[in-house]
Amino acid sequence: MSTADSKVEIEEEKTKKQGTFEELPPEYLKRLAEGLKKYEEEIISTGGKVTTSGRKKKEKEIRRNLTKELKAAKREEAKASSSETPSDAASSSSTPSSSIQITNSDPTAPEVKVGDVPEHLGERIHSFGWVSSIRMHGKNLVFIALRNLGKQVQCVAHGALAKSDVIVNLTRESTIDAWGTVQKGTTEISPFEILLDYVEVIGPCPAEFEQLLNPDSGVEQRMNYRHLQHRGDILTRTMRVRSRLLFEYRKYLYSKNFEEVTPPTIVKNACEGGSEMFAIKYYDQTAFLTESSQLYLETVIQSLGNVFCILPSYRAEKSTTRRHLAEFTHLEAEMPFMEFDAFLGFIEDFICTVIDKMIEVCKDDLSVLNKDFKPLQRPFKRMTYMEAIQWLKDHDVKKEDGTYYEYPDDIPEKPERFLVDTINVPVMLMRFPACQKAFYMKKCKDDPLFTESVDVLVPTVGEIIGGSSRISDYDELCKVLEERKMDPKPFNWYLDLRKYGTAPHSGFGLGVERILCWLTNTYHIRDACMYPRYMGRVTP
Ligand code: 4AD
């Protein structure tokens, strides 16, 4: 399973099994996935494009090398078992494994959590968990990785126990109660281990489990078995980083005197334009799943001050890119009396502080997921929309019709990513044309064609944050609604905020899955959420 959730897009172009190659065991498949990922990263980092044929060729090459290595290991193993001592050989032939039953010598030994095993050196204990991997070394030695509560410990069975029914028939992902004495391990990865003397299977895992997911599984198969895929190493680590990320966001925001609120996500009003909303039957009327909780956040800055929420937002756009979800986790914040310059500084500090903290607290997981991720440099590079238009011209980036991007063209995802991948550091893209952006964005004082708006772009992902100063003047907001031919009636409550004691304010929305993709080097956004929702997928 540890390989099945590989972030590498093995599933994208479902590779045919290489008939000439031996079926590789999970740890080799994991290395295959890592090798392919590295290959793709190298190509992307040099501005190249990963092609199906190039990728297949690379896969073949890696498989060939791994198969060679596996064969050599098997030869070594065969040599080792043929040189067993005569007494070993005699005992194994005279006692067939199927007849060996072991009993528990002392059922009163204390239960110890997997993570606490090192504290019990020399003691006999027992510990519950799932079997992550089983490695046989000859007939007399079996290594079992036991996993529970986010931790792993190596268990060792040898001699009669290694040949007993329970160990011989043990399968990965079975739940067991492992009994034995804690001893020092022999490797750095396993400094402590349980020398087993008795094992009880609590929940056996049928061997078919191995067939459900493997690196050749397509996206559909992986998503159908997402509930089992969660046991994989990469997805477990990604979900743990996600959990810590949400915690660090909250810690930062509470430290800056923010309050968390939870507005409803079933709404009547559009926020970002409305064309991309899911309509739902709400008793006897039609309602929508919200695109953004921003407008509701704006209603409590007068009472609570700085506010934020972390809630799902929904986008019904028929987009299948690797950065779009139909439901995503949206962190949104709104701050009264914060003008544009201070707002930009706030966003920069928010991102840098949280990311620095993440590098520290998720060191172990990030060393596996994204070991090259570097602390961010302040200040962020800032660029206006018009400078970006010029940058695209200077780099000869054209639209599909062969012409250059010009004001007030929207800069789509692809050129935007090219820009930030080329610059290769986070970029704050500012001052977007008013006609391109949402109705609530404040116009620039020096040029009303542009808005006090910002998108934060990061390499490999693109936009992770969108924010702006909000129009705080009642008449100006009414005028914008009129110009856009938007019915002001549904916005009466929103307009009241400007009528009854208005205040300048700013806010932003951050896509949690997108920032997680960036931090963990996850290629596709669906691998950054628990049960992704995108066009065509609504189960499990
Ligand atoms: O730029 P957006 O659309 O801005 C808003 O919704 C504002 N009302 C937010 C605010 O100011 N309170 O979305 C904000 C962020 C984007 O930068 C992106 O990271 C994420 O939300 N996002 C998505 N993430 C995944 N899938 C999608 N379909 C997303 N759409 C936006």
PDB file of C-alpha atoms in Angstrom, residues 15 25 34 64 124 136 143 194 202 239 262 278 283 347 392-393 399 479 481 484 507 512:
ATOM      1  CA  THR A  15       1.217   1.633 -17.859  1.00  0.00           C
ATOM      2  CA  PRO A  25       7.608  -6.265  -4.183  1.00  0.00           C
ATOM      3  CA  GLU A  34      10.162   7.736  -6.472  1.00  0.00           C
ATOM      4  CA  ARG A  64      14.919  -3.248 -15.508  1.00  0.00           C
ATOM      5  CA  ARG A 124       8.266  -7.847  28.016  1.00  0.00           C
ATOM      6  CA  MET A 136      11.455 -12.627   5.408  1.00  0.00           C
ATOM      7  CA  PHE A 143      10.738  -8.595  10.275  1.00  0.00           C
ATOM      8  CA  ILE A 194      10.211  -5.932  19.831  1.00  0.00           C
ATOM      9  CA  ILE A 202      -7.053  -9.655  15.771  1.00  0.00           C
ATOM     10  CA  MET A 239      -2.662  14.165   5.688  1.00  0.00           C
ATOM     11  CA  THR A 262     -18.336  29.409  11.020  1.00  0.00           C
ATOM     12  CA  PHE A 278     -23.856  24.307  -7.318  1.00  0.00           C
ATOM     13  CA  TYR A 283     -36.989  22.868   1.006  1.00  0.00           C
ATOM     14  CA  ILE A 347      -0.197  38.198   3.907  1.00  0.00           C
ATOM     15  CA  LEU A 392       4.887  37.624 -20.871  1.00  0.00           C
ATOM     16  CA  LYS A 393       5.689  39.696 -23.980  1.00  0.00           C
ATOM     17  CA  LYS A 399      -2.342  33.499 -26.580  1.00  0.00           C
ATOM     18  CA  LYS A 479     -22.715  52.077  -8.610  1.00  0.00           C
ATOM     19  CA  LEU A 481     -23.673  46.693  -8.816  1.00  0.00           C
ATOM     20  CA  ARG A 484     -22.554  45.125 -13.623  1.00  0.00           C
ATOM     21  CA  GLY A 507      -9.385  40.246   3.254  1.00  0.00           C
ATOM     22  CA  VAL A 512      -5.601  24.897   1.744  1.00  0.00           C
TER      23      VAL A 512
END
